[in-house]
CSV table of C-alpha atoms in Angstrom, one decimal:
chain,number,residue,atom,x,y,z
A,173,UNK,CA,-24.4,-2.8,-124.2
A,174,UNK,CA,-24.7,-6.6,-124.7
A,175,UNK,CA,-21.7,-7.3,-122.5
A,176,UNK,CA,-23.3,-5.0,-119.8
A,177,UNK,CA,-26.5,-6.9,-119.9
A,178,UNK,CA,-24.7,-10.3,-119.8
A,179,UNK,CA,-22.5,-9.1,-116.9
A,180,UNK,CA,-25.5,-7.8,-114.8
A,181,UNK,CA,-27.5,-10.9,-115.5
A,182,UNK,CA,-24.7,-13.3,-114.5
A,183,UNK,CA,-23.8,-11.2,-111.4
A,184,UNK,CA,-27.4,-11.1,-110.3
A,185,UNK,CA,-27.8,-14.9,-110.8
A,186,UNK,CA,-24.6,-15.5,-108.8
A,187,UNK,CA,-25.7,-13.3,-105.9
A,188,UNK,CA,-29.1,-15.0,-105.8
A,189,UNK,CA,-27.3,-18.4,-105.7
A,190,UNK,CA,-25.2,-17.1,-102.8
A,191,UNK,CA,-28.3,-15.9,-101.0
A,192,UNK,CA,-29.9,-19.3,-101.4
A,193,UNK,CA,-26.8,-21.1,-100.1
A,194,UNK,CA,-26.8,-18.9,-97.0
A,195,UNK,CA,-30.4,-19.6,-96.4
A,196,UNK,CA,-30.0,-23.3,-96.8
A,197,UNK,CA,-27.1,-23.4,-94.4
A,198,UNK,CA,-29.4,-21.9,-91.7
A,199,UNK,CA,-27.4,-18.7,-91.2
A,200,UNK,CA,-30.4,-16.6,-92.0
A,201,UNK,CA,-32.2,-14.9,-94.9
A,202,UNK,CA,-29.4,-14.9,-97.4
A,203,UNK,CA,-30.6,-12.1,-99.7
A,204,UNK,CA,-31.3,-9.8,-96.8
A,205,UNK,CA,-27.9,-10.5,-95.3
A,206,UNK,CA,-26.1,-9.7,-98.5
A,207,UNK,CA,-28.1,-6.4,-98.8
A,208,UNK,CA,-27.3,-5.6,-95.1
A,209,UNK,CA,-23.6,-6.3,-95.7
A,210,UNK,CA,-23.6,-3.9,-98.6
A,211,UNK,CA,-25.2,-1.2,-96.4
A,212,UNK,CA,-22.8,-1.8,-93.5
A,213,UNK,CA,-19.8,-1.7,-95.9
A,214,UNK,CA,-20.7,1.8,-96.8
A,215,UNK,CA,-21.1,3.1,-93.3
A,216,UNK,CA,-17.3,4.0,-92.7
A,217,UNK,CA,-17.4,6.2,-95.8
A,218,UNK,CA,-20.6,7.9,-94.6
A,219,UNK,CA,-19.1,8.5,-91.1
A,220,UNK,CA,-15.9,9.8,-92.7
A,221,UNK,CA,-17.8,12.2,-95.0
A,222,UNK,CA,-19.9,13.5,-92.1
A,223,UNK,CA,-16.8,14.1,-90.0
A,224,UNK,CA,-15.2,16.0,-93.0
A,225,UNK,CA,-18.2,18.2,-93.3
A,226,UNK,CA,-18.1,18.9,-89.6
A,227,UNK,CA,-14.4,19.7,-89.7
A,228,UNK,CA,-14.9,22.0,-92.6
A,229,UNK,CA,-17.9,23.6,-90.8
A,230,UNK,CA,-20.3,22.6,-93.5
A,231,UNK,CA,-22.4,20.8,-90.9
A,232,UNK,CA,-22.6,21.8,-87.2
A,233,UNK,CA,-22.9,19.5,-84.2
A,234,UNK,CA,-26.7,20.1,-83.9
A,235,UNK,CA,-27.4,18.7,-87.4
A,236,UNK,CA,-25.2,15.7,-86.8
A,237,UNK,CA,-27.0,14.9,-83.5
A,238,UNK,CA,-30.3,15.4,-85.3
A,239,UNK,CA,-29.2,13.1,-88.1
A,240,UNK,CA,-28.2,10.5,-85.6
A,241,UNK,CA,-31.5,10.8,-83.7
A,242,UNK,CA,-33.5,10.4,-87.0
A,243,UNK,CA,-31.4,7.3,-87.9
A,244,UNK,CA,-32.1,5.7,-84.5
A,245,UNK,CA,-35.8,6.5,-84.8
A,246,UNK,CA,-35.9,4.9,-88.3
A,247,UNK,CA,-34.1,1.8,-87.1
A,248,UNK,CA,-36.4,1.5,-84.0
A,249,UNK,CA,-39.5,1.9,-86.3
A,250,UNK,CA,-38.3,-0.7,-88.7
A,251,UNK,CA,-37.6,-3.2,-85.9
A,252,UNK,CA,-41.0,-2.5,-84.4
A,253,UNK,CA,-42.8,-3.0,-87.7
A,254,UNK,CA,-40.8,-6.1,-88.6
A,255,UNK,CA,-41.6,-7.7,-85.2
A,256,UNK,CA,-45.3,-6.8,-85.5
A,257,UNK,CA,-47.7,-9.7,-86.2
A,258,UNK,CA,-51.3,-10.5,-85.8
A,259,UNK,CA,-51.8,-13.4,-83.4
A,260,UNK,CA,-54.9,-15.4,-84.6
A,261,UNK,CA,-56.1,-17.8,-81.9
A,262,UNK,CA,-56.4,-21.4,-82.9
A,263,UNK,CA,-58.2,-24.1,-80.9
A,264,UNK,CA,-57.7,-27.8,-81.5
A,265,UNK,CA,-60.5,-30.2,-80.8
A,266,UNK,CA,-60.0,-33.1,-78.5
A,267,UNK,CA,-59.8,-36.6,-80.0
A,268,UNK,CA,-59.5,-39.9,-78.3
A,269,UNK,CA,-57.2,-42.7,-79.6
A,270,UNK,CA,-57.6,-45.7,-77.4
A,271,UNK,CA,-57.3,-44.5,-73.8
A,272,UNK,CA,-55.3,-41.4,-74.7
A,273,UNK,CA,-56.9,-38.0,-75.4
A,274,UNK,CA,-55.1,-35.8,-77.9
A,275,UNK,CA,-55.6,-32.1,-78.7
A,276,UNK,CA,-57.7,-29.7,-76.8
A,277,UNK,CA,-54.9,-27.1,-76.5
A,278,UNK,CA,-55.0,-23.6,-77.7
A,279,UNK,CA,-52.3,-21.9,-79.8
A,280,UNK,CA,-51.8,-18.9,-82.0
A,281,UNK,CA,-51.3,-18.5,-85.8
A,282,UNK,CA,-48.9,-15.5,-86.3
A,283,UNK,CA,-49.3,-13.5,-89.4
A,284,UNK,CA,-46.6,-10.8,-89.8
A,285,UNK,CA,-47.4,-7.2,-90.8
A,286,UNK,CA,-44.7,-7.3,-93.4
A,287,UNK,CA,-44.8,-10.8,-94.7
A,288,UNK,CA,-43.1,-9.9,-98.0
A,289,UNK,CA,-39.9,-8.5,-96.4
A,290,UNK,CA,-37.8,-6.2,-98.6
A,291,UNK,CA,-38.7,-8.0,-101.8
A,292,UNK,CA,-41.4,-5.5,-102.9
A,293,UNK,CA,-38.9,-2.6,-102.7
A,294,UNK,CA,-36.3,-4.5,-104.7
A,295,UNK,CA,-38.8,-5.6,-107.4
A,296,UNK,CA,-40.2,-2.1,-107.6
A,297,UNK,CA,-36.8,-0.4,-108.0
A,298,UNK,CA,-35.9,-3.1,-110.6
A,299,UNK,CA,-39.0,-2.5,-112.6
A,300,UNK,CA,-38.5,1.3,-112.6
A,301,UNK,CA,-35.1,0.8,-114.2
A,302,UNK,CA,-36.7,-0.4,-117.4
A,303,UNK,CA,-38.1,2.9,-118.6
A,304,UNK,CA,-34.8,4.7,-118.1
A,305,UNK,CA,-32.9,1.9,-119.7
A,306,UNK,CA,-35.2,2.0,-122.7
A,307,UNK,CA,-34.8,5.7,-123.0
A,308,UNK,CA,-31.0,5.4,-122.9
A,309,UNK,CA,-30.9,2.7,-125.6
A,310,UNK,CA,-33.4,4.2,-127.9
A,311,UNK,CA,-33.1,7.2,-130.2
A,312,UNK,CA,-34.3,10.5,-129.1
A,313,UNK,CA,-38.1,10.8,-129.6
A,314,UNK,CA,-41.1,12.1,-127.7
A,315,UNK,CA,-41.4,9.0,-125.5
A,316,UNK,CA,-37.7,8.8,-124.6
A,317,UNK,CA,-37.6,12.6,-123.8
A,318,UNK,CA,-40.7,12.2,-121.6
A,319,UNK,CA,-39.0,9.4,-119.7
A,320,UNK,CA,-35.8,11.4,-119.3
A,321,UNK,CA,-37.7,14.4,-118.0
A,322,UNK,CA,-40.3,12.8,-115.7
A,323,UNK,CA,-39.0,9.2,-114.9
A,324,UNK,CA,-35.9,10.1,-112.9
A,325,UNK,CA,-35.3,9.1,-109.3
A,326,UNK,CA,-36.7,11.8,-106.9
A,327,UNK,CA,-39.2,13.1,-109.4
A,328,UNK,CA,-42.9,13.2,-108.3
A,329,UNK,CA,-43.9,10.7,-111.1
A,330,UNK,CA,-41.1,8.3,-110.3
A,331,UNK,CA,-41.9,8.4,-106.5
A,332,UNK,CA,-45.6,7.9,-107.2
A,333,UNK,CA,-45.1,4.9,-109.4
A,334,UNK,CA,-42.5,3.6,-107.0
A,335,UNK,CA,-45.0,3.7,-104.1
A,336,UNK,CA,-47.7,2.0,-106.2
A,337,UNK,CA,-45.3,-0.8,-107.3
A,338,UNK,CA,-44.1,-1.4,-103.7
A,339,UNK,CA,-47.7,-1.9,-102.5
A,340,UNK,CA,-48.5,-4.1,-105.6
A,341,UNK,CA,-45.5,-6.4,-105.1
A,342,UNK,CA,-46.3,-6.6,-101.4
A,343,UNK,CA,-49.6,-8.1,-102.3
A,344,UNK,CA,-48.2,-10.2,-105.1
A,345,UNK,CA,-45.3,-11.7,-103.1
A,346,UNK,CA,-47.5,-12.3,-100.0
A,347,UNK,CA,-50.0,-14.2,-102.1
A,348,UNK,CA,-47.2,-16.5,-103.3
A,349,UNK,CA,-45.5,-17.1,-99.9
A,350,UNK,CA,-48.7,-17.3,-97.7
A,351,UNK,CA,-51.4,-19.6,-99.0
A,352,UNK,CA,-54.5,-18.9,-96.9
A,353,UNK,CA,-56.4,-21.8,-98.5
A,354,UNK,CA,-53.7,-24.3,-97.6
A,355,UNK,CA,-53.4,-23.0,-94.1
A,356,UNK,CA,-57.2,-23.4,-93.6
A,357,UNK,CA,-57.1,-26.9,-95.1
A,358,UNK,CA,-54.2,-28.0,-92.8
A,359,UNK,CA,-56.0,-26.6,-89.7
A,360,UNK,CA,-59.1,-28.6,-90.7
A,361,UNK,CA,-57.1,-31.8,-91.2
A,362,UNK,CA,-55.4,-31.5,-87.8
A,363,UNK,CA,-58.7,-30.7,-86.0
A,364,UNK,CA,-57.9,-27.0,-85.5
A,365,UNK,CA,-60.3,-24.1,-85.9
A,366,UNK,CA,-60.4,-20.4,-85.2
A,367,UNK,CA,-63.0,-19.6,-82.5
A,368,UNK,CA,-66.2,-18.3,-84.0
A,369,UNK,CA,-65.1,-19.2,-87.6
A,370,UNK,CA,-66.2,-22.4,-89.3
A,371,UNK,CA,-63.4,-24.6,-90.6
A,372,UNK,CA,-62.7,-24.9,-94.3
A,373,UNK,CA,-63.9,-22.2,-96.7
A,374,UNK,CA,-65.0,-19.7,-93.9
A,375,UNK,CA,-61.6,-20.0,-92.3
A,376,UNK,CA,-59.8,-19.3,-95.6
A,377,UNK,CA,-62.0,-16.2,-96.2
A,378,UNK,CA,-61.2,-14.9,-92.7
A,379,UNK,CA,-57.5,-15.4,-93.3
A,380,UNK,CA,-57.7,-13.7,-96.7
A,381,UNK,CA,-59.4,-10.7,-95.0
A,382,UNK,CA,-56.9,-10.4,-92.2
A,383,UNK,CA,-54.0,-11.0,-94.6
A,384,UNK,CA,-55.2,-8.2,-97.0
A,385,UNK,CA,-55.4,-5.7,-94.2
A,386,UNK,CA,-52.0,-6.6,-92.9
A,387,UNK,CA,-50.4,-6.6,-96.3
A,388,UNK,CA,-51.8,-3.1,-97.0
A,389,UNK,CA,-50.4,-1.8,-93.8
A,390,UNK,CA,-47.1,-3.5,-94.6
A,391,UNK,CA,-47.0,-2.1,-98.1
A,392,UNK,CA,-47.6,1.4,-96.9
A,393,UNK,CA,-44.9,0.9,-94.3
A,394,UNK,CA,-42.4,-0.3,-96.9
A,395,UNK,CA,-43.3,2.7,-99.2
A,396,UNK,CA,-42.8,5.1,-96.3
């Protein structure tokens, strides 16, 4: 058991280091690429198993086409949600330095619907492994038996806690990665403001309000 914990911890740290190196080299989001690679690596086996079921008449052509249509719809929905963002208009005040006039242009501050990415789902699934691990390592008692009966993947209690944890970590991770107070302060320093919103504290409150609504939507999307 100790060797298992050490191996899992070391392997996780190595994968996280690999993901950071991929991100730093500018290839893309390292952790997401590693997860995507793991999913793609399993596709040939899935296709082969599906063909075997079709050859043995365990699955007909209609079900295969329906499965492919559902997969395409899910991919399209994920792409649509991941590209979704709230464009907040930002206006920059004009300022004159000598004979030159700077600023005065308008731009947008994009806030993504799913700012947290896949991190909430990963954190939530990791947290849900603690009860089952505790039940496996502990002696049989009322608590461990309860966990074994009700805290299994696919169970209604497991799914309910999983959904709540995903939404919680969506808010938690977004609050770490997107600092509305810092954004409002930077806008104020550079002469930027949101039309109809006073710079400073009012802008921060407005950004918090928009961010909370978007994060709730993104959390529900991730849970779904």
